[in-house]
């Protein structure tokens, strides 16, 4: 392990520090979340972000090829020999004027970051490259995760690549088929719990503690280090400029937490001058963050988050036997484990939170499909959310915006087919049945 990296509790009243060779998924002293931290003075960090661009010329080096590890000086918690990569992070930042028109911003301003182009089809691979590097460095033999689908697909893929035994917990009937097929095909032991994601998350933590399995959910501080690189690639895609806004879907809140940390570090290192604003978009059927931030006024408060507001909120969910419901199954989560880190990111990035309906998500998804490279429903929440923010005058028509499209269109083909075939939205594109006859087919086309 690097002696310039360490783990630190995010609770300012605790602030306990631990060596990176130790495996914790919460602070062993106070139970709060942990960060991976760096003594930057002891690390070699380039003077300019654009220096990382030089690595495009040495892509025969596996670490320079990786879209995560070519930024390795910004997440250097383990020696290169342990760094795991399967070629993640070869993603595209696409300027898209047709989708810009849909959300109401000027041509040239909207950029879509296609994380669905990762090996397992979602942004999770950025995090797993980093987390499996840590797992390998500490000699883990078995691992586990809870998932709404993409984490399990990514964990299963990296686990067999690294030779770790792998168990994934998914909510029965709560996971899109593309994702379930991946977990099974990649050889994970797949446990379908009769419950939702939050139930799976609770169970997997208990199981990992009891059986000593290495946990790969975003409670794992090293995983979030890998997810920081999505922001580096957006900056790179903009010619090493920072956008005005980053828009991201909110589920378990790992991405938003990682993005806030990334920008905070880049600013501290003098590698960027301004921090973009962050908008986190929930689905209305799974909007704990929106409710807590916008209605209950929960804030980071310099790390002294009002725990009573959270406890009361969750007690109410339990009393009502509430289980979240949205067609964007990836973000169907009501007790996000990274809530506090996300509040910190909102603080760092002058961020805000919105919720959008399933109908708005599905329509936005169809627009991204028609004019872009497509994405899964949760990813489309970004465009649906941005449309609101532009209409409300929060995001200016002249501002530069990057939306993180977190997962591939083919993750959830059932929803896509249903939307189009059953004419569920204003952009449904119905398939037409034709007789097996040339003249009739030609007549249909013309
Ligand atoms: N988009 C997609 C496609 C996802 O799979 C997820 C999370 C999110 C957005 C939300 O990201 O948790 O960082 O706020 N999926 C997790 C999973 C929960 O198990 O695959 P987050």
Tab-separated table of C-alpha atoms and ligand atoms in Angstrom:
chain	number	residue	atom	x	y	z
A	1	UNK	CA	0.000	0.000	0.000
A	2	UNK	CA	1.082	3.583	-0.487
A	3	UNK	CA	2.280	5.152	2.733
A	4	UNK	CA	0.996	8.500	1.479
A	5	UNK	CA	-2.604	7.232	1.499
A	6	UNK	CA	-4.774	6.485	4.494
A	7	UNK	CA	-8.413	6.069	5.507
A	8	UNK	CA	-10.189	8.685	7.584
A	9	UNK	CA	-13.585	8.881	9.223
A	10	UNK	CA	-15.782	11.678	7.803
A	11	UNK	CA	-17.197	12.537	11.231
A	12	UNK	CA	-15.224	15.606	12.393
A	13	UNK	CA	-15.840	14.680	16.041
A	14	UNK	CA	-14.117	11.334	15.421
A	15	UNK	CA	-11.688	11.814	12.524
A	16	UNK	CA	-10.039	8.442	13.222
A	17	UNK	CA	-7.358	7.465	10.720
A	18	UNK	CA	-6.412	3.997	9.527
A	19	UNK	CA	-3.855	2.435	7.287
A	20	UNK	CA	-5.067	1.419	3.809
A	21	UNK	CA	-4.097	-2.191	4.488
A	22	UNK	CA	-7.019	-2.450	6.903
A	23	UNK	CA	-10.425	-3.489	5.613
A	24	UNK	CA	-13.368	-1.544	7.059
A	25	UNK	CA	-16.661	-0.482	5.596
A	26	UNK	CA	-17.480	1.869	8.409
A	27	UNK	CA	-15.386	3.602	11.010
A	28	UNK	CA	-14.649	0.975	13.684
A	29	UNK	CA	-14.760	3.734	16.317
A	30	UNK	CA	-17.970	5.597	15.526
A	31	UNK	CA	-19.672	3.721	12.657
A	32	UNK	CA	-19.542	6.634	10.182
A	33	UNK	CA	-18.370	6.487	6.571
A	34	UNK	CA	-14.677	6.431	5.709
A	35	UNK	CA	-12.766	8.348	3.037
A	36	UNK	CA	-9.595	7.392	1.222
A	37	UNK	CA	-7.252	10.340	1.851
A	38	UNK	CA	-3.812	11.338	0.641
A	39	UNK	CA	-0.810	13.218	1.955
A	40	UNK	CA	-0.521	15.157	-1.276
A	41	UNK	CA	2.897	16.541	-0.254
A	42	UNK	CA	4.288	13.020	-0.427
A	43	UNK	CA	2.735	12.254	-3.817
A	44	UNK	CA	3.780	13.173	-7.300
A	45	UNK	CA	0.854	14.968	-8.886
A	46	UNK	CA	1.152	16.701	-12.290
A	47	UNK	CA	1.099	20.508	-12.321
A	48	UNK	CA	-1.628	20.574	-14.954
A	49	UNK	CA	-4.528	18.234	-15.616
A	50	UNK	CA	-3.639	18.303	-19.322
A	51	UNK	CA	-0.446	16.363	-18.486
A	52	UNK	CA	-2.664	13.282	-18.129
A	53	UNK	CA	-3.520	13.633	-21.815
A	54	UNK	CA	0.017	12.529	-22.710
A	55	UNK	CA	-0.928	8.993	-21.674
A	56	UNK	CA	-3.041	8.570	-24.802
A	57	UNK	CA	0.295	8.016	-26.570
A	58	UNK	CA	1.289	5.074	-24.369
A	59	UNK	CA	-1.848	2.976	-24.416
A	60	UNK	CA	0.131	-0.237	-24.750
A	61	UNK	CA	0.762	0.233	-21.006
A	62	UNK	CA	-2.329	-1.338	-19.370
A	63	UNK	CA	-2.557	1.380	-16.727
A	64	UNK	CA	-2.331	4.163	-19.291
A	65	UNK	CA	-5.052	2.441	-21.338
A	66	UNK	CA	-7.429	2.352	-18.371
A	67	UNK	CA	-9.694	5.404	-18.127
A	68	UNK	CA	-9.330	5.057	-14.354
A	69	UNK	CA	-5.620	4.442	-13.901
A	70	UNK	CA	-4.322	6.922	-16.419
A	71	UNK	CA	-5.270	9.416	-13.696
A	72	UNK	CA	-3.566	7.238	-11.080
A	73	UNK	CA	-1.682	10.039	-9.316
A	74	UNK	CA	-5.083	11.282	-8.102
A	75	UNK	CA	-6.037	7.942	-6.501
A	76	UNK	CA	-2.729	6.319	-5.726
A	77	UNK	CA	-3.610	4.196	-2.703
A	78	UNK	CA	-1.825	1.008	-3.789
A	79	UNK	CA	1.254	-0.043	-5.710
A	80	UNK	CA	0.943	-0.429	-9.501
A	81	UNK	CA	1.391	-4.203	-9.293
A	82	UNK	CA	-1.985	-4.491	-7.535
A	83	UNK	CA	-3.877	-2.167	-9.844
A	84	UNK	CA	-6.654	-4.078	-11.562
A	85	UNK	CA	-7.968	-3.130	-14.985
A	86	UNK	CA	-10.062	-4.723	-17.696
A	87	UNK	CA	-9.975	-1.635	-19.894
A	88	UNK	CA	-12.688	0.369	-18.115
A	89	UNK	CA	-13.310	4.050	-18.706
A	90	UNK	CA	-13.064	4.126	-22.519
A	91	UNK	CA	-16.081	6.393	-22.486
A	92	UNK	CA	-17.256	9.270	-24.654
A	93	UNK	CA	-18.284	12.823	-23.866
A	94	UNK	CA	-20.684	13.636	-26.674
A	95	UNK	CA	-21.930	17.123	-27.442
A	96	UNK	CA	-25.565	16.668	-28.377
A	97	UNK	CA	-27.564	19.575	-29.800
A	98	UNK	CA	-30.779	17.643	-30.420
A	99	UNK	CA	-31.038	16.654	-26.771
A	100	UNK	CA	-29.990	20.224	-25.844
A	101	UNK	CA	-32.995	21.469	-27.797
A	102	UNK	CA	-35.255	19.104	-25.842
A	103	UNK	CA	-34.019	20.428	-22.500
A	104	UNK	CA	-34.030	24.028	-23.723
A	105	UNK	CA	-30.362	24.992	-23.731
A	106	UNK	CA	-28.348	26.505	-26.579
A	107	UNK	CA	-26.485	24.430	-29.180
A	108	UNK	CA	-22.967	23.451	-28.149
A	109	UNK	CA	-23.741	23.522	-24.422
A	110	UNK	CA	-25.007	20.035	-23.569
A	111	UNK	CA	-22.636	17.087	-23.201
A	112	UNK	CA	-23.541	13.484	-22.492
A	113	UNK	CA	-20.998	11.329	-20.680
A	114	UNK	CA	-21.675	7.751	-21.835
A	115	UNK	CA	-20.631	5.509	-18.974
A	116	UNK	CA	-22.667	2.690	-20.524
A	117	UNK	CA	-19.665	2.087	-22.775
A	118	UNK	CA	-17.765	0.423	-19.911
A	119	UNK	CA	-17.005	-3.342	-20.112
A	120	UNK	CA	-20.010	-4.361	-18.014
A	121	UNK	CA	-22.156	-1.568	-19.464
A	122	UNK	CA	-22.255	0.862	-16.539
A	123	UNK	CA	-20.194	3.411	-14.600
A	124	UNK	CA	-19.668	0.846	-11.842
A	125	UNK	CA	-16.561	-0.490	-13.593
A	126	UNK	CA	-14.695	2.716	-12.703
A	127	UNK	CA	-15.299	1.977	-9.049
A	128	UNK	CA	-14.617	-1.739	-9.302
A	129	UNK	CA	-11.220	-1.237	-10.956
A	130	UNK	CA	-10.220	0.686	-7.836
A	131	UNK	CA	-12.014	-1.456	-5.240
A	132	UNK	CA	-10.715	-4.744	-6.679
A	133	UNK	CA	-7.219	-3.272	-6.636
A	134	UNK	CA	-7.625	-2.738	-2.911
A	135	UNK	CA	-9.194	-6.196	-2.508
A	136	UNK	CA	-6.244	-7.742	-4.339
A	137	UNK	CA	-3.695	-5.745	-2.356
A	138	UNK	CA	-5.185	-6.911	0.970
A	139	UNK	CA	-5.413	-10.501	-0.270
A	140	UNK	CA	-9.217	-10.872	-0.253
A	141	UNK	CA	-10.458	-14.267	-1.472
A	142	UNK	CA	-14.256	-13.814	-1.436
A	143	UNK	CA	-16.425	-10.803	-2.038
A	144	UNK	CA	-20.057	-9.720	-2.026
A	145	UNK	CA	-22.387	-6.843	-2.827
A	146	UNK	CA	-26.033	-5.842	-2.726
A	147	UNK	CA	-27.341	-4.429	-5.946
A	148	UNK	CA	-30.134	-3.036	-8.064
A	149	UNK	CA	-28.277	-4.803	-10.875
A	150	UNK	CA	-25.317	-2.881	-12.232
A	151	UNK	CA	-23.102	-3.301	-9.197
A	152	UNK	CA	-23.714	-7.049	-9.271
A	153	UNK	CA	-22.849	-7.250	-12.980
A	154	UNK	CA	-19.657	-5.271	-12.502
A	155	UNK	CA	-18.619	-7.092	-9.317
A	156	UNK	CA	-19.182	-10.467	-10.960
A	157	UNK	CA	-17.066	-9.466	-13.954
A	158	UNK	CA	-14.137	-8.121	-11.935
A	159	UNK	CA	-14.344	-10.951	-9.377
A	160	UNK	CA	-13.817	-13.674	-11.942
A	161	UNK	CA	-11.100	-11.595	-13.576
A	162	UNK	CA	-9.299	-11.401	-10.206
A	163	UNK	CA	-10.099	-14.957	-9.135
A	164	UNK	CA	-12.298	-14.026	-6.165
A	165	UNK	CA	-15.368	-15.978	-5.145
A	166	UNK	CA	-18.384	-13.744	-5.557
A	167	UNK	CA	-21.881	-13.575	-4.074
A	168	UNK	CA	-24.390	-10.926	-5.114
A	169	UNK	CA	-27.657	-10.001	-3.373
A	170	UNK	CA	-30.475	-8.622	-5.474
A	171	UNK	CA	-34.109	-7.871	-4.666
A	172	UNK	CA	-36.319	-10.533	-6.206
A	173	UNK	CA	-38.196	-9.023	-9.152
A	174	UNK	CA	-36.423	-5.688	-8.625
A	175	UNK	CA	-33.645	-6.011	-11.187
A	176	UNK	CA	-33.668	-5.498	-14.948
A	177	UNK	CA	-33.059	-8.689	-16.924
A	178	UNK	CA	-29.952	-7.488	-18.767
A	179	UNK	CA	-28.233	-7.047	-15.403
A	180	UNK	CA	-29.459	-10.310	-13.893
A	181	UNK	CA	-28.244	-12.168	-16.984
A	182	UNK	CA	-24.778	-10.650	-16.516
A	183	UNK	CA	-24.427	-11.682	-12.870
A	184	UNK	CA	-25.352	-15.265	-13.742
A	185	UNK	CA	-23.274	-15.447	-16.901
A	186	UNK	CA	-20.203	-13.974	-15.179
A	187	UNK	CA	-20.451	-16.770	-12.637
A	188	UNK	CA	-21.598	-15.004	-9.457
A	189	UNK	CA	-23.584	-16.839	-6.830
A	190	UNK	CA	-26.798	-14.850	-7.219
A	191	UNK	CA	-29.052	-14.611	-4.185
A	192	UNK	CA	-32.480	-13.138	-4.832
A	193	UNK	CA	-33.812	-11.773	-1.551
A	194	UNK	CA	-37.538	-11.427	-1.081
A	195	UNK	CA	-37.226	-7.723	-0.432
A	196	UNK	CA	-35.965	-4.487	-1.954
A	197	UNK	CA	-32.454	-3.074	-2.389
A	198	UNK	CA	-32.410	-1.610	1.125
A	199	UNK	CA	-33.126	-5.078	2.553
A	200	UNK	CA	-30.301	-6.528	0.430
A	201	UNK	CA	-27.932	-3.805	1.608
A	202	UNK	CA	-28.692	-4.576	5.254
A	203	UNK	CA	-28.258	-8.315	4.735
A	204	UNK	CA	-25.025	-8.080	2.767
A	205	UNK	CA	-23.365	-5.970	5.442
A	206	UNK	CA	-24.311	-8.505	8.103
A	207	UNK	CA	-23.133	-11.401	5.937
A	208	UNK	CA	-19.816	-9.705	5.139
A	209	UNK	CA	-19.176	-9.086	8.830
A	210	UNK	CA	-20.022	-12.669	9.797
A	211	UNK	CA	-18.182	-14.422	6.980
A	212	UNK	CA	-15.348	-11.925	6.459
A	213	UNK	CA	-16.279	-11.265	2.830
A	214	UNK	CA	-14.892	-8.207	1.079
A	215	UNK	CA	-17.769	-5.742	0.510
A	216	UNK	CA	-17.951	-3.974	-2.836
A	217	UNK	CA	-20.808	-1.569	-2.312
A	218	UNK	CA	-20.045	2.133	-2.338
A	219	UNK	CA	-19.543	2.057	1.442
A	220	UNK	CA	-16.149	0.887	0.294
A	221	UNK	CA	-14.077	4.107	0.196
A	222	UNK	CA	-11.726	2.786	-2.483
A	223	UNK	CA	-14.578	2.181	-4.908
A	224	UNK	CA	-15.498	5.844	-4.843
A	225	UNK	CA	-11.911	6.744	-5.696
A	226	UNK	CA	-12.372	5.034	-9.067
A	227	UNK	CA	-15.622	6.875	-9.676
A	228	UNK	CA	-13.830	10.237	-9.308
A	229	UNK	CA	-12.274	9.590	-12.715
A	230	UNK	CA	-15.633	10.084	-14.485
A	231	UNK	CA	-15.205	13.764	-13.626
A	232	UNK	CA	-11.606	13.831	-14.861
A	233	UNK	CA	-12.758	12.423	-18.183
A	234	UNK	CA	-15.519	15.020	-18.494
A	235	UNK	CA	-12.971	17.775	-17.889
A	236	UNK	CA	-10.694	16.112	-20.438
A	237	UNK	CA	-13.549	15.890	-22.966
A	238	UNK	CA	-14.077	19.644	-22.554
A	239	UNK	CA	-10.431	20.394	-23.395
A	240	UNK	CA	-9.452	20.426	-19.694
A	241	UNK	CA	-12.169	22.925	-18.849
A	242	UNK	CA	-14.694	22.515	-16.053
A	243	UNK	CA	-18.404	22.685	-17.028
A	244	UNK	CA	-20.907	24.904	-15.202
A	245	UNK	CA	-23.069	21.948	-14.206
A	246	UNK	CA	-22.755	18.218	-13.625
A	247	UNK	CA	-26.080	16.347	-13.605
A	248	UNK	CA	-26.191	12.843	-12.130
A	249	UNK	CA	-28.901	10.386	-11.107
A	250	UNK	CA	-29.099	9.733	-7.356
A	251	UNK	CA	-29.539	6.213	-5.971
A	252	UNK	CA	-27.189	5.009	-3.263
A	253	UNK	CA	-25.384	8.353	-3.764
A	254	UNK	CA	-21.910	6.964	-4.409
A	255	UNK	CA	-21.358	8.886	-7.643
A	256	UNK	CA	-22.436	12.254	-6.304
A	257	UNK	CA	-20.227	11.686	-3.245
A	258	UNK	CA	-17.244	10.757	-5.410
A	259	UNK	CA	-17.759	13.718	-7.737
A	260	UNK	CA	-17.818	16.204	-4.856
A	261	UNK	CA	-14.611	14.706	-3.458
A	262	UNK	CA	-12.964	14.807	-6.887
A	263	UNK	CA	-13.664	18.506	-7.355
A	264	UNK	CA	-12.685	19.367	-3.797
A	265	UNK	CA	-9.315	17.664	-4.270
A	266	UNK	CA	-8.698	19.182	-7.720
A	267	UNK	CA	-9.385	22.643	-6.297
A	268	UNK	CA	-7.104	22.052	-3.309
A	269	UNK	CA	-4.356	20.875	-5.636
A	270	UNK	CA	-4.747	23.976	-7.780
A	271	UNK	CA	-5.634	21.844	-10.813
A	272	UNK	CA	-8.972	23.610	-11.398
A	273	UNK	CA	-10.045	27.165	-10.674
A	274	UNK	CA	-13.764	26.693	-10.242
A	275	UNK	CA	-15.949	23.886	-8.962
A	276	UNK	CA	-19.022	23.110	-11.098
A	277	UNK	CA	-22.486	22.975	-9.593
A	278	UNK	CA	-23.910	19.518	-9.030
A	279	UNK	CA	-27.546	18.537	-9.605
A	280	UNK	CA	-28.624	15.160	-8.259
A	281	UNK	CA	-31.805	13.727	-9.736
A	282	UNK	CA	-34.019	11.232	-7.910
A	283	UNK	CA	-37.075	9.409	-9.226
A	284	UNK	CA	-40.225	10.572	-7.406
A	285	UNK	CA	-40.877	7.019	-6.211
A	286	UNK	CA	-37.467	6.881	-4.484
A	287	UNK	CA	-36.841	10.456	-3.409
A	288	UNK	CA	-35.412	10.256	0.104
A	289	UNK	CA	-32.608	12.695	-0.734
A	290	UNK	CA	-34.979	15.219	-2.329
A	291	UNK	CA	-37.301	15.076	0.650
A	292	UNK	CA	-34.531	15.331	3.224
A	293	UNK	CA	-32.708	18.202	1.503
A	294	UNK	CA	-35.573	20.242	0.046
A	295	UNK	CA	-38.271	19.691	2.666
A	296	UNK	CA	-36.486	18.692	5.884
A	297	UNK	CA	-33.594	21.091	5.180
A	298	UNK	CA	-30.918	18.517	5.960
A	299	UNK	CA	-27.412	19.868	5.296
A	300	UNK	CA	-23.789	18.785	5.687
A	301	UNK	CA	-23.299	21.374	8.421
A	302	UNK	CA	-19.508	21.020	8.436
A	303	UNK	CA	-19.874	17.294	9.073
A	304	UNK	CA	-22.282	17.607	11.991
A	305	UNK	CA	-25.315	16.325	10.104
A	306	UNK	CA	-28.550	16.346	12.119
A	307	UNK	CA	-28.875	12.586	12.675
A	308	UNK	CA	-32.299	12.954	14.298
A	309	UNK	CA	-33.830	14.197	11.035
A	310	UNK	CA	-32.516	11.074	9.283
A	311	UNK	CA	-33.542	8.701	12.083
A	312	UNK	CA	-37.068	10.148	12.224
A	313	UNK	CA	-37.354	9.938	8.445
A	314	UNK	CA	-36.301	6.294	8.322
A	315	UNK	CA	-38.507	5.415	11.323
A	316	UNK	CA	-41.439	6.837	9.391
A	317	UNK	CA	-40.534	4.778	6.297
A	318	UNK	CA	-40.432	1.674	8.495
A	319	UNK	CA	-43.724	2.520	10.230
A	320	UNK	CA	-45.381	2.869	6.807
A	321	UNK	CA	-43.670	-0.297	5.492
A	322	UNK	CA	-42.511	1.937	2.671
A	323	UNK	CA	-40.735	0.345	-0.243
A	324	UNK	CA	-39.551	2.583	-3.101
A	325	UNK	CA	-41.037	2.133	-6.580
A	326	UNK	CA	-39.818	3.498	-9.892
A	327	UNK	CA	-39.382	2.173	-13.417
A	328	UNK	CA	-35.758	3.319	-13.060
A	329	UNK	CA	-34.973	0.223	-11.003
A	330	UNK	CA	-31.269	1.156	-10.709
A	331	UNK	CA	-32.174	4.033	-8.375
A	332	UNK	CA	-35.052	2.356	-6.525
A	333	UNK	CA	-33.463	3.014	-3.130
A	334	UNK	CA	-34.896	4.693	-0.035
A	335	UNK	CA	-32.029	4.467	2.460
A	336	UNK	CA	-28.969	5.642	0.509
A	337	UNK	CA	-25.820	4.558	2.338
A	338	UNK	CA	-23.736	7.519	1.151
A	339	UNK	CA	-26.260	10.128	2.246
A	340	UNK	CA	-23.808	12.088	4.396
A	341	UNK	CA	-21.021	12.096	1.832
A	342	UNK	CA	-23.581	13.271	-0.715
A	343	UNK	CA	-24.579	16.149	1.587
A	344	UNK	CA	-20.892	17.028	1.712
A	345	UNK	CA	-20.745	16.997	-2.107
A	346	UNK	CA	-23.789	19.282	-2.265
A	347	UNK	CA	-21.951	21.623	0.099
A	348	UNK	CA	-18.723	21.526	-1.945
A	349	UNK	CA	-20.464	21.995	-5.299
A	350	UNK	CA	-23.273	24.375	-4.300
A	351	UNK	CA	-25.451	21.480	-5.371
A	352	UNK	CA	-29.165	20.877	-5.507
A	353	UNK	CA	-31.587	17.997	-5.711
A	354	UNK	CA	-34.715	17.374	-7.783
A	355	UNK	CA	-37.068	14.453	-8.379
A	356	UNK	CA	-38.658	13.515	-11.712
A	357	UNK	CA	-41.568	11.202	-12.524
A	358	UNK	CA	-41.310	7.862	-14.291
A	359	UNK	CA	-43.152	9.361	-17.287
A	360	UNK	CA	-40.581	12.138	-17.561
A	361	UNK	CA	-37.758	9.608	-17.252
A	362	UNK	CA	-39.175	7.401	-20.013
A	363	UNK	CA	-39.735	10.303	-22.399
A	364	UNK	CA	-36.221	11.640	-21.758
A	365	UNK	CA	-34.835	8.166	-22.336
A	366	UNK	CA	-36.579	7.955	-25.711
A	367	UNK	CA	-35.089	11.338	-26.694
A	368	UNK	CA	-31.580	10.188	-25.707
A	369	UNK	CA	-32.162	7.012	-27.700
A	370	UNK	CA	-33.474	8.852	-30.758
A	371	UNK	CA	-30.684	11.456	-30.861
A	372	UNK	CA	-27.831	9.963	-28.866
A	373	UNK	CA	-26.401	6.541	-28.083
A	374	UNK	CA	-29.178	5.471	-25.721
A	375	UNK	CA	-29.112	4.710	-22.004
A	376	UNK	CA	-31.052	2.922	-19.292
A	377	UNK	CA	-33.923	4.629	-17.432
A	378	UNK	CA	-31.995	5.822	-14.358
A	379	UNK	CA	-29.492	7.607	-16.587
A	380	UNK	CA	-32.285	9.462	-18.378
A	381	UNK	CA	-33.361	11.016	-15.071
A	382	UNK	CA	-30.510	13.489	-15.721
A	383	UNK	CA	-32.106	14.858	-18.883
A	384	UNK	CA	-35.583	14.896	-17.346
A	385	UNK	CA	-34.156	16.758	-14.337
A	386	UNK	CA	-32.170	19.185	-16.456
A	387	UNK	CA	-35.312	20.063	-18.420
A	388	UNK	CA	-36.959	21.141	-15.147
A	389	UNK	CA	-33.914	23.100	-14.056
A	390	UNK	CA	-33.762	24.996	-17.352
A	391	UNK	CA	-37.511	25.703	-17.273
A	392	UNK	CA	-37.145	27.019	-13.715
A	393	UNK	CA	-34.246	29.257	-14.760
A	394	UNK	CA	-31.834	27.486	-12.397
A	395	UNK	CA	-29.621	26.299	-15.249
A	396	UNK	CA	-28.998	29.055	-17.787
A	397	UNK	CA	-29.476	28.389	-21.515
A	398	UNK	CA	-25.882	29.531	-22.093
A	399	UNK	CA	-24.310	27.325	-19.444
A	400	UNK	CA	-22.166	24.276	-20.158
A	401	UNK	CA	-23.739	21.113	-18.811
A	402	UNK	CA	-22.483	17.523	-18.573
A	403	UNK	CA	-25.022	14.778	-17.846
A	404	UNK	CA	-23.683	11.440	-16.668
A	405	UNK	CA	-25.478	8.647	-18.549
A	406	UNK	CA	-24.682	5.899	-16.099
A	407	UNK	CA	-25.837	2.715	-17.836
A	408	UNK	CA	-26.280	1.173	-21.294
A	409	UNK	CA	-29.604	1.042	-23.114
A	410	UNK	CA	-29.475	-2.780	-23.303
A	411	UNK	CA	-29.466	-3.150	-19.532
A	412	UNK	CA	-33.251	-2.885	-19.475
A	413	UNK	CA	-34.669	-3.883	-22.864
A	414	UNK	CA	-38.061	-4.823	-21.396
A	415	UNK	CA	-38.852	-1.269	-20.365
A	416	UNK	CA	-37.730	0.106	-23.726
A	417	UNK	CA	-39.857	-2.344	-25.713
A	418	UNK	CA	-42.867	-1.710	-23.483
A	419	UNK	CA	-42.542	2.082	-23.869
A	420	UNK	CA	-42.483	1.906	-27.639
A	421	UNK	CA	-44.754	-1.062	-28.319
A	422	UNK	CA	-47.468	-0.142	-25.809
A	423	UNK	CA	-47.348	3.543	-26.782
A	424	UNK	CA	-46.628	4.630	-23.229
A	425	UNK	CA	-45.177	8.042	-24.016
A	426	UNK	CA	-45.120	10.919	-26.474
A	427	UNK	CA	-42.006	9.570	-28.220
A	428	UNK	CA	-43.122	5.956	-28.616
A	429	UNK	CA	-41.901	4.500	-31.893
A	430	UNK	CA	-44.213	1.596	-32.656
A	431	UNK	CA	-43.022	-1.401	-34.629
A	432	UNK	CA	-45.263	-2.065	-37.627
A	433	UNK	CA	-46.397	-5.509	-38.603
A	434	UNK	CA	-46.204	-6.314	-42.317
A	435	UNK	CA	-47.300	-9.242	-44.451
A	436	UNK	CA	-44.485	-11.294	-45.930
A	437	UNK	CA	-44.951	-9.552	-49.285
A	438	UNK	CA	-42.594	-7.151	-51.100
A	439	UNK	CA	-45.233	-4.763	-52.472
A	440	UNK	CA	-46.934	-4.474	-49.107
A	441	UNK	CA	-43.598	-3.819	-47.373
A	442	UNK	CA	-42.655	-1.125	-49.907
A	443	UNK	CA	-46.060	0.500	-49.512
A	444	UNK	CA	-45.531	0.633	-45.743
A	445	UNK	CA	-42.135	2.302	-46.057
A	446	UNK	CA	-43.151	4.909	-48.580
B	1	LIG	N1	-27.529	4.872	-12.577
B	1	LIG	C1	-27.381	3.547	-12.692
B	1	LIG	C2	-27.465	2.952	-14.038
B	1	LIG	C3	-27.132	2.767	-11.542
B	1	LIG	O1	-26.978	1.457	-11.667
B	1	LIG	C4	-27.090	3.389	-10.280
B	1	LIG	C5	-26.853	2.623	-9.063
B	1	LIG	C6	-27.248	4.768	-10.226
B	1	LIG	C7	-27.458	5.481	-11.384
B	1	LIG	C8	-27.174	5.500	-8.933
B	1	LIG	O2	-25.867	5.719	-8.585
B	1	LIG	O3	-25.840	4.812	-6.285
B	1	LIG	O4	-24.020	6.242	-7.132
B	1	LIG	O5	-26.256	7.206	-6.661
B	1	LIG	N2	-26.878	1.383	-8.997
B	1	LIG	C9	-26.516	0.602	-7.821
B	1	LIG	C10	-26.456	-0.871	-8.165
B	1	LIG	C11	-27.265	0.931	-6.619
B	1	LIG	O6	-26.621	-1.698	-7.272
B	1	LIG	O7	-26.209	-1.210	-9.315
B	1	LIG	P1	-25.457	6.013	-7.063
